[in-house]
């Protein structure tokens, strides 16, 4: 009987280890796939020119528009 009990404990520990590793592998796959999706969205945005802003809005507002300058000169 002691031998049977020891065998069940080993199987239970092995079963718990496999279940825990399954969750860990699932979480790793989910996080890697989310990272790949965000990387894909970044490259799509980069190809479409979403990040091609040479001047920030703070610098752009300091420059005069041609229309405004023409009205002041008139």
Short mmCIF file of C-alpha atoms in Angstrom, two decimals, residues 13-73:
data_model
loop_
_atom_site.label_atom_id
_atom_site.label_comp_id
_atom_site.label_asym_id
_atom_site.label_seq_id
_atom_site.Cartn_x
_atom_site.Cartn_y
_atom_site.Cartn_z
CA UNK A 13 3.34 15.98 -8.77
CA UNK A 14 4.12 15.21 -12.41
CA UNK A 15 0.56 16.09 -13.42
CA UNK A 16 0.72 19.40 -11.52
CA UNK A 17 4.08 20.19 -13.13
CA UNK A 18 2.71 19.52 -16.62
CA UNK A 19 -0.37 21.67 -15.94
CA UNK A 20 1.77 24.51 -14.61
CA UNK A 21 4.10 24.28 -17.58
CA UNK A 22 1.10 24.29 -19.93
CA UNK A 23 -0.10 27.58 -18.46
CA UNK A 24 3.41 29.01 -18.67
CA UNK A 25 3.77 28.00 -22.32
CA UNK A 26 0.34 29.45 -23.09
CA UNK A 27 1.28 32.77 -21.48
CA UNK A 28 4.58 32.87 -23.38
CA UNK A 29 2.80 32.22 -26.69
CA UNK A 30 0.19 34.89 -25.98
CA UNK A 31 2.79 37.51 -25.05
CA UNK A 32 4.98 36.75 -28.08
CA UNK A 33 1.99 36.89 -30.42
CA UNK A 34 0.85 40.23 -28.93
CA UNK A 35 4.35 41.60 -29.41
CA UNK A 36 4.35 40.41 -33.02
CA UNK A 37 0.96 42.04 -33.65
CA UNK A 38 2.12 45.39 -32.23
CA UNK A 39 5.33 45.17 -34.26
CA UNK A 40 3.25 44.51 -37.39
CA UNK A 41 1.06 47.55 -36.66
CA UNK A 42 4.18 49.66 -36.15
CA UNK A 43 5.63 48.62 -39.51
CA UNK A 44 2.31 49.26 -41.27
CA UNK A 45 2.14 52.74 -39.74
CA UNK A 46 5.75 53.38 -40.65
CA UNK A 47 5.18 52.36 -44.28
CA UNK A 48 2.12 54.62 -44.55
CA UNK A 49 4.18 57.59 -43.32
CA UNK A 50 2.45 58.06 -40.01
CA UNK A 51 5.76 58.90 -38.29
CA UNK A 52 7.13 61.28 -40.95
CA UNK A 53 6.42 64.48 -39.02
CA UNK A 54 9.64 66.50 -39.33
CA UNK A 55 8.54 69.38 -37.11
CA UNK A 56 6.67 69.11 -33.88
CA UNK A 57 3.50 71.17 -33.37
CA UNK A 58 5.31 73.33 -30.81
CA UNK A 59 7.85 74.47 -33.41
CA UNK A 60 5.27 74.74 -36.20
CA UNK A 61 3.18 77.29 -34.31
CA UNK A 62 6.16 79.66 -34.02
CA UNK A 63 6.56 79.95 -37.78
CA UNK A 64 4.50 82.54 -39.61
CA UNK A 65 2.09 81.53 -42.31
CA UNK A 66 2.44 83.20 -45.72
CA UNK A 67 -1.20 84.31 -45.63
CA UNK A 68 -0.78 86.02 -42.27
CA UNK A 69 2.44 87.71 -43.35
CA UNK A 70 0.82 88.97 -46.56
CA UNK A 71 -2.12 90.45 -44.63
CA UNK A 72 0.21 92.25 -42.23
CA UNK A 73 2.29 93.70 -45.10
#
